[in-house]
Amino acid sequence: KTILSALDVAELNPKKILFVAHRDLIIKKSKETFEYFMPSKKYGFYMGKDKDAKKTYWAIVKNKPEKTTDKLVHWMKRNPKQNKSYAHKNEVPDSKKAILEYQVLQSLNNYHLLEIDLETGRHHQIRSQLSSIGSPIKGDLKYGFDRSNKDGGIHLHARKLEFEHPVKKEKISIIAPLPKDSLWDACV
């Protein structure tokens, strides 16, 4: 945990995305990391990292996993040339342990809504691990879905972020609204 002054925050890499999620909370998200800042008159800015937060995602898959709830443990190896990560059942050289838990929240005629809680945050972890159990995310051609979505995106949604306020020690929970999409609407 780090306390930053307003000047330190101004020097942050401007290419990274910053947005205000609440009047007392600023989120910075890049491909590699997730950080949050809390302005404070007394302490300047507080900065939290991935490991301080619990992140919950929702994904829509066509193939229902064999188990309705499970903990997946793989060894992830990243291929930077392909911008892809591979999930291995056993440790391989240069791999990192990846852990997530999922549960099936809803089943429709052709699709299934999963809730995913990450224990680790690896490159393309959710996409790779779900694909490895035969449940690629809708629209995710890179990880085995048979066709792309019309908008080119995939049906993976960062649903909830929870962490402890650094000063008040209260639990903060932020729930992101679902994308405007008929399939997401059908799931809830």
PDB file of C-alpha atoms in Angstrom:
ATOM      1  CA  LYS A   1       0.000   0.000   0.000  1.00  0.00           C
ATOM      2  CA  THR A   2       1.343   3.363  -1.005  1.00  0.00           C
ATOM      3  CA  ILE A   3       0.328   6.927  -0.194  1.00  0.00           C
ATOM      4  CA  LEU A   4       0.822   9.295  -3.135  1.00  0.00           C
ATOM      5  CA  SER A   5       0.696  13.051  -3.280  1.00  0.00           C
ATOM      6  CA  ALA A   6      -1.377  14.822  -5.917  1.00  0.00           C
ATOM      7  CA  LEU A   7       1.893  15.608  -7.756  1.00  0.00           C
ATOM      8  CA  ASP A   8       2.768  11.915  -7.900  1.00  0.00           C
ATOM      9  CA  VAL A   9      -0.615  11.146  -9.429  1.00  0.00           C
ATOM     10  CA  ALA A  10      -0.112  13.884 -12.038  1.00  0.00           C
ATOM     11  CA  GLU A  11       3.141  12.203 -13.098  1.00  0.00           C
ATOM     12  CA  LEU A  12       1.474   8.860 -13.803  1.00  0.00           C
ATOM     13  CA  ASN A  13       1.717   7.596 -17.344  1.00  0.00           C
ATOM     14  CA  PRO A  14      -1.055   9.516 -19.156  1.00  0.00           C
ATOM     15  CA  LYS A  15      -1.484   6.683 -21.688  1.00  0.00           C
ATOM     16  CA  LYS A  16      -3.104   4.536 -19.020  1.00  0.00           C
ATOM     17  CA  ILE A  17      -6.835   4.875 -18.657  1.00  0.00           C
ATOM     18  CA  LEU A  18      -8.110   6.811 -15.647  1.00  0.00           C
ATOM     19  CA  PHE A  19     -11.759   7.203 -14.777  1.00  0.00           C
ATOM     20  CA  VAL A  20     -13.738   8.287 -11.761  1.00  0.00           C
ATOM     21  CA  ALA A  21     -15.955   5.519 -10.438  1.00  0.00           C
ATOM     22  CA  HIS A  22     -17.199   7.530  -7.463  1.00  0.00           C
ATOM     23  CA  ARG A  23     -16.434  11.004  -6.132  1.00  0.00           C
ATOM     24  CA  ASP A  24     -13.894   9.456  -3.759  1.00  0.00           C
ATOM     25  CA  LEU A  25     -12.542   6.783  -6.058  1.00  0.00           C
ATOM     26  CA  ILE A  26     -10.458   6.899  -9.229  1.00  0.00           C
ATOM     27  CA  ILE A  27      -9.793   3.694 -11.192  1.00  0.00           C
ATOM     28  CA  LYS A  28      -6.754   3.149 -13.410  1.00  0.00           C
ATOM     29  CA  LYS A  29      -6.855   0.119 -15.686  1.00  0.00           C
ATOM     30  CA  SER A  30      -4.325  -1.056 -18.192  1.00  0.00           C
ATOM     31  CA  LYS A  31      -3.849  -4.435 -19.831  1.00  0.00           C
ATOM     32  CA  GLU A  32      -1.344  -5.537 -17.205  1.00  0.00           C
ATOM     33  CA  THR A  33      -2.670  -4.038 -14.006  1.00  0.00           C
ATOM     34  CA  PHE A  34      -5.570  -2.593 -12.125  1.00  0.00           C
ATOM     35  CA  GLU A  35      -5.122   0.121  -9.523  1.00  0.00           C
ATOM     36  CA  TYR A  36      -7.423   2.389  -7.596  1.00  0.00           C
ATOM     37  CA  PHE A  37      -6.793   5.777  -5.990  1.00  0.00           C
ATOM     38  CA  MET A  38      -8.634   7.498  -3.196  1.00  0.00           C
ATOM     39  CA  PRO A  39      -8.187  11.224  -2.745  1.00  0.00           C
ATOM     40  CA  SER A  40      -7.835  12.339   0.853  1.00  0.00           C
ATOM     41  CA  LYS A  41      -7.199  15.851   2.193  1.00  0.00           C
ATOM     42  CA  LYS A  42      -5.213  14.373   5.061  1.00  0.00           C
ATOM     43  CA  TYR A  43      -3.205  11.712   3.213  1.00  0.00           C
ATOM     44  CA  GLY A  44      -2.968  12.872  -0.401  1.00  0.00           C
ATOM     45  CA  PHE A  45      -3.834   9.899  -2.620  1.00  0.00           C
ATOM     46  CA  TYR A  46      -3.988   6.284  -1.551  1.00  0.00           C
ATOM     47  CA  MET A  47      -3.113   3.723  -4.200  1.00  0.00           C
ATOM     48  CA  GLY A  48      -4.240   0.096  -4.050  1.00  0.00           C
ATOM     49  CA  LYS A  49      -3.120  -2.809  -6.242  1.00  0.00           C
ATOM     50  CA  ASP A  50      -4.670  -5.984  -7.646  1.00  0.00           C
ATOM     51  CA  LYS A  51      -3.840  -8.099  -4.617  1.00  0.00           C
ATOM     52  CA  ASP A  52      -5.821  -5.754  -2.343  1.00  0.00           C
ATOM     53  CA  ALA A  53      -9.053  -6.197  -4.286  1.00  0.00           C
ATOM     54  CA  LYS A  54     -11.490  -9.027  -4.983  1.00  0.00           C
ATOM     55  CA  LYS A  55     -12.545  -9.081  -8.618  1.00  0.00           C
ATOM     56  CA  THR A  56     -15.610 -10.876  -9.934  1.00  0.00           C
ATOM     57  CA  TYR A  57     -16.297 -11.385 -13.623  1.00  0.00           C
ATOM     58  CA  TRP A  58     -19.247 -12.680 -15.599  1.00  0.00           C
ATOM     59  CA  ALA A  59     -18.827 -14.661 -18.809  1.00  0.00           C
ATOM     60  CA  ILE A  60     -21.266 -16.163 -21.281  1.00  0.00           C
ATOM     61  CA  VAL A  61     -20.232 -19.513 -22.744  1.00  0.00           C
ATOM     62  CA  LYS A  62     -21.945 -21.879 -25.180  1.00  0.00           C
ATOM     63  CA  ASN A  63     -20.655 -25.142 -23.727  1.00  0.00           C
ATOM     64  CA  LYS A  64     -21.755 -25.635 -20.128  1.00  0.00           C
ATOM     65  CA  PRO A  65     -18.882 -26.798 -17.897  1.00  0.00           C
ATOM     66  CA  GLU A  66     -19.194 -30.370 -16.578  1.00  0.00           C
ATOM     67  CA  LYS A  67     -19.419 -29.080 -12.996  1.00  0.00           C
ATOM     68  CA  THR A  68     -21.790 -26.285 -11.962  1.00  0.00           C
ATOM     69  CA  THR A  69     -19.135 -24.942  -9.596  1.00  0.00           C
ATOM     70  CA  ASP A  70     -15.408 -25.627  -9.554  1.00  0.00           C
ATOM     71  CA  LYS A  71     -11.957 -24.334  -8.723  1.00  0.00           C
ATOM     72  CA  LEU A  72      -9.588 -24.344 -11.699  1.00  0.00           C
ATOM     73  CA  VAL A  73      -5.839 -24.538 -11.107  1.00  0.00           C
ATOM     74  CA  HIS A  74      -3.517 -24.336 -14.107  1.00  0.00           C
ATOM     75  CA  TRP A  75      -0.007 -23.230 -14.962  1.00  0.00           C
ATOM     76  CA  MET A  76      -0.161 -20.353 -17.441  1.00  0.00           C
ATOM     77  CA  LYS A  77       2.522 -19.777 -20.025  1.00  0.00           C
ATOM     78  CA  ARG A  78       2.360 -16.599 -22.063  1.00  0.00           C
ATOM     79  CA  ASN A  79       3.329 -16.381 -25.730  1.00  0.00           C
ATOM     80  CA  PRO A  80       3.957 -12.662 -26.367  1.00  0.00           C
ATOM     81  CA  LYS A  81       4.300 -13.127 -30.144  1.00  0.00           C
ATOM     82  CA  GLN A  82       0.766 -14.534 -30.345  1.00  0.00           C
ATOM     83  CA  ASN A  83      -0.529 -12.350 -27.476  1.00  0.00           C
ATOM     84  CA  LYS A  84      -1.962 -15.542 -26.033  1.00  0.00           C
ATOM     85  CA  SER A  85      -1.594 -17.570 -22.840  1.00  0.00           C
ATOM     86  CA  TYR A  86      -1.799 -21.335 -22.577  1.00  0.00           C
ATOM     87  CA  ALA A  87      -3.209 -23.223 -19.569  1.00  0.00           C
ATOM     88  CA  HIS A  88      -1.273 -26.359 -18.603  1.00  0.00           C
ATOM     89  CA  LYS A  89      -2.348 -28.922 -16.019  1.00  0.00           C
ATOM     90  CA  ASN A  90       1.243 -29.283 -14.790  1.00  0.00           C
ATOM     91  CA  GLU A  91       3.997 -26.750 -14.245  1.00  0.00           C
ATOM     92  CA  VAL A  92       6.084 -26.034 -17.341  1.00  0.00           C
ATOM     93  CA  PRO A  93       9.167 -23.805 -17.656  1.00  0.00           C
ATOM     94  CA  ASP A  94       8.381 -20.065 -17.347  1.00  0.00           C
ATOM     95  CA  SER A  95       4.781 -20.706 -16.293  1.00  0.00           C
ATOM     96  CA  LYS A  96       2.846 -19.069 -13.441  1.00  0.00           C
ATOM     97  CA  LYS A  97       0.190 -20.665 -11.267  1.00  0.00           C
ATOM     98  CA  ALA A  98      -3.343 -19.474 -12.095  1.00  0.00           C
ATOM     99  CA  ILE A  99      -6.366 -20.069  -9.875  1.00  0.00           C
ATOM    100  CA  LEU A 100     -10.011 -19.135 -10.358  1.00  0.00           C
ATOM    101  CA  GLU A 101     -13.364 -20.332  -9.082  1.00  0.00           C
ATOM    102  CA  TYR A 102     -16.515 -20.323 -11.163  1.00  0.00           C
ATOM    103  CA  GLN A 103     -20.170 -21.149 -10.781  1.00  0.00           C
ATOM    104  CA  VAL A 104     -22.965 -21.415 -13.324  1.00  0.00           C
ATOM    105  CA  LEU A 105     -25.486 -18.684 -12.504  1.00  0.00           C
ATOM    106  CA  GLN A 106     -27.973 -19.160 -15.326  1.00  0.00           C
ATOM    107  CA  SER A 107     -28.589 -21.505 -18.231  1.00  0.00           C
ATOM    108  CA  LEU A 108     -30.494 -20.470 -21.341  1.00  0.00           C
ATOM    109  CA  ASN A 109     -31.311 -22.614 -24.371  1.00  0.00           C
ATOM    110  CA  ASN A 110     -27.911 -22.117 -26.047  1.00  0.00           C
ATOM    111  CA  TYR A 111     -25.743 -20.236 -23.550  1.00  0.00           C
ATOM    112  CA  HIS A 112     -24.682 -20.287 -19.911  1.00  0.00           C
ATOM    113  CA  LEU A 113     -23.782 -17.408 -17.587  1.00  0.00           C
ATOM    114  CA  LEU A 114     -20.779 -18.032 -15.345  1.00  0.00           C
ATOM    115  CA  GLU A 115     -19.574 -15.999 -12.376  1.00  0.00           C
ATOM    116  CA  ILE A 116     -15.798 -16.098 -11.975  1.00  0.00           C
ATOM    117  CA  ASP A 117     -13.773 -15.105  -8.911  1.00  0.00           C
ATOM    118  CA  LEU A 118     -10.072 -14.676  -9.544  1.00  0.00           C
ATOM    119  CA  GLU A 119      -7.525 -15.726  -6.966  1.00  0.00           C
ATOM    120  CA  THR A 120      -4.664 -14.769  -9.291  1.00  0.00           C
ATOM    121  CA  GLY A 121      -4.591 -12.344 -12.190  1.00  0.00           C
ATOM    122  CA  ARG A 122      -2.696 -13.724 -15.160  1.00  0.00           C
ATOM    123  CA  HIS A 123      -2.653 -12.606 -18.795  1.00  0.00           C
ATOM    124  CA  HIS A 124      -5.898 -13.826 -20.451  1.00  0.00           C
ATOM    125  CA  GLN A 125      -6.395 -16.137 -17.468  1.00  0.00           C
ATOM    126  CA  ILE A 126     -10.187 -16.447 -17.590  1.00  0.00           C
ATOM    127  CA  ARG A 127     -10.247 -16.842 -21.368  1.00  0.00           C
ATOM    128  CA  SER A 128      -7.549 -19.513 -21.378  1.00  0.00           C
ATOM    129  CA  GLN A 129      -8.767 -21.492 -18.375  1.00  0.00           C
ATOM    130  CA  LEU A 130     -12.400 -21.630 -19.533  1.00  0.00           C
ATOM    131  CA  SER A 131     -11.253 -22.678 -22.999  1.00  0.00           C
ATOM    132  CA  SER A 132      -9.123 -25.441 -21.462  1.00  0.00           C
ATOM    133  CA  ILE A 133     -12.243 -27.030 -19.894  1.00  0.00           C
ATOM    134  CA  GLY A 134     -14.130 -26.830 -23.192  1.00  0.00           C
ATOM    135  CA  SER A 135     -16.115 -23.650 -22.431  1.00  0.00           C
ATOM    136  CA  PRO A 136     -14.663 -20.791 -24.505  1.00  0.00           C
ATOM    137  CA  ILE A 137     -16.291 -17.385 -24.032  1.00  0.00           C
ATOM    138  CA  LYS A 138     -18.841 -16.309 -26.646  1.00  0.00           C
ATOM    139  CA  GLY A 139     -17.101 -14.385 -29.430  1.00  0.00           C
ATOM    140  CA  ASP A 140     -13.558 -15.320 -28.333  1.00  0.00           C
ATOM    141  CA  LEU A 141     -12.014 -16.663 -31.548  1.00  0.00           C
ATOM    142  CA  LYS A 142      -8.501 -16.568 -30.081  1.00  0.00           C
ATOM    143  CA  TYR A 143      -9.460 -19.094 -27.408  1.00  0.00           C
ATOM    144  CA  GLY A 144     -11.685 -21.434 -29.398  1.00  0.00           C
ATOM    145  CA  PHE A 145     -15.158 -19.964 -29.868  1.00  0.00           C
ATOM    146  CA  ASP A 146     -16.388 -20.794 -33.382  1.00  0.00           C
ATOM    147  CA  ARG A 147     -17.421 -17.282 -34.489  1.00  0.00           C
ATOM    148  CA  SER A 148     -16.892 -13.678 -33.522  1.00  0.00           C
ATOM    149  CA  ASN A 149     -19.488 -11.306 -32.112  1.00  0.00           C
ATOM    150  CA  LYS A 150     -20.799  -8.657 -34.499  1.00  0.00           C
ATOM    151  CA  ASP A 151     -19.041  -5.901 -32.534  1.00  0.00           C
ATOM    152  CA  GLY A 152     -15.742  -7.822 -32.372  1.00  0.00           C
ATOM    153  CA  GLY A 153     -15.873  -8.059 -28.561  1.00  0.00           C
ATOM    154  CA  ILE A 154     -16.279 -11.063 -26.296  1.00  0.00           C
ATOM    155  CA  HIS A 155     -18.903 -11.777 -23.643  1.00  0.00           C
ATOM    156  CA  LEU A 156     -16.630 -11.255 -20.626  1.00  0.00           C
ATOM    157  CA  HIS A 157     -17.632  -8.552 -18.142  1.00  0.00           C
ATOM    158  CA  ALA A 158     -15.782  -7.174 -15.097  1.00  0.00           C
ATOM    159  CA  ARG A 159     -18.844  -7.273 -12.830  1.00  0.00           C
ATOM    160  CA  LYS A 160     -17.712  -6.375  -9.315  1.00  0.00           C
ATOM    161  CA  LEU A 161     -14.745  -4.900  -7.468  1.00  0.00           C
ATOM    162  CA  GLU A 162     -14.469  -5.118  -3.675  1.00  0.00           C
ATOM    163  CA  PHE A 163     -11.782  -3.742  -1.398  1.00  0.00           C
ATOM    164  CA  GLU A 164     -11.290  -2.149   1.997  1.00  0.00           C
ATOM    165  CA  HIS A 165     -11.215   1.639   2.284  1.00  0.00           C
ATOM    166  CA  PRO A 166      -7.664   2.445   3.438  1.00  0.00           C
ATOM    167  CA  VAL A 167      -8.671   5.010   6.057  1.00  0.00           C
ATOM    168  CA  LYS A 168     -12.235   4.174   7.083  1.00  0.00           C
ATOM    169  CA  LYS A 169     -11.583   0.394   6.926  1.00  0.00           C
ATOM    170  CA  GLU A 170     -15.031  -0.077   5.402  1.00  0.00           C
ATOM    171  CA  LYS A 171     -15.746  -2.562   2.627  1.00  0.00           C
ATOM    172  CA  ILE A 172     -16.293  -0.845  -0.720  1.00  0.00           C
ATOM    173  CA  SER A 173     -18.180  -2.743  -3.402  1.00  0.00           C
ATOM    174  CA  ILE A 174     -18.602  -1.428  -6.943  1.00  0.00           C
ATOM    175  CA  ILE A 175     -20.924  -3.247  -9.345  1.00  0.00           C
ATOM    176  CA  ALA A 176     -20.580  -2.407 -13.029  1.00  0.00           C
ATOM    177  CA  PRO A 177     -23.747  -2.311 -15.124  1.00  0.00           C
ATOM    178  CA  LEU A 178     -24.034  -4.959 -17.805  1.00  0.00           C
ATOM    179  CA  PRO A 179     -23.329  -4.018 -21.422  1.00  0.00           C
ATOM    180  CA  LYS A 180     -26.383  -3.181 -23.511  1.00  0.00           C
ATOM    181  CA  ASP A 181     -26.888  -6.501 -25.254  1.00  0.00           C
ATOM    182  CA  SER A 182     -29.903  -8.802 -25.658  1.00  0.00           C
ATOM    183  CA  LEU A 183     -27.968 -11.872 -24.491  1.00  0.00           C
ATOM    184  CA  TRP A 184     -26.773 -10.181 -21.282  1.00  0.00           C
ATOM    185  CA  ASP A 185     -30.374  -9.000 -20.738  1.00  0.00           C
ATOM    186  CA  ALA A 186     -31.670 -12.561 -21.124  1.00  0.00           C
ATOM    187  CA  CYS A 187     -29.242 -13.799 -18.458  1.00  0.00           C
ATOM    188  CA  VAL A 188     -30.495 -11.587 -15.660  1.00  0.00           C
TER     189      VAL A 188
END
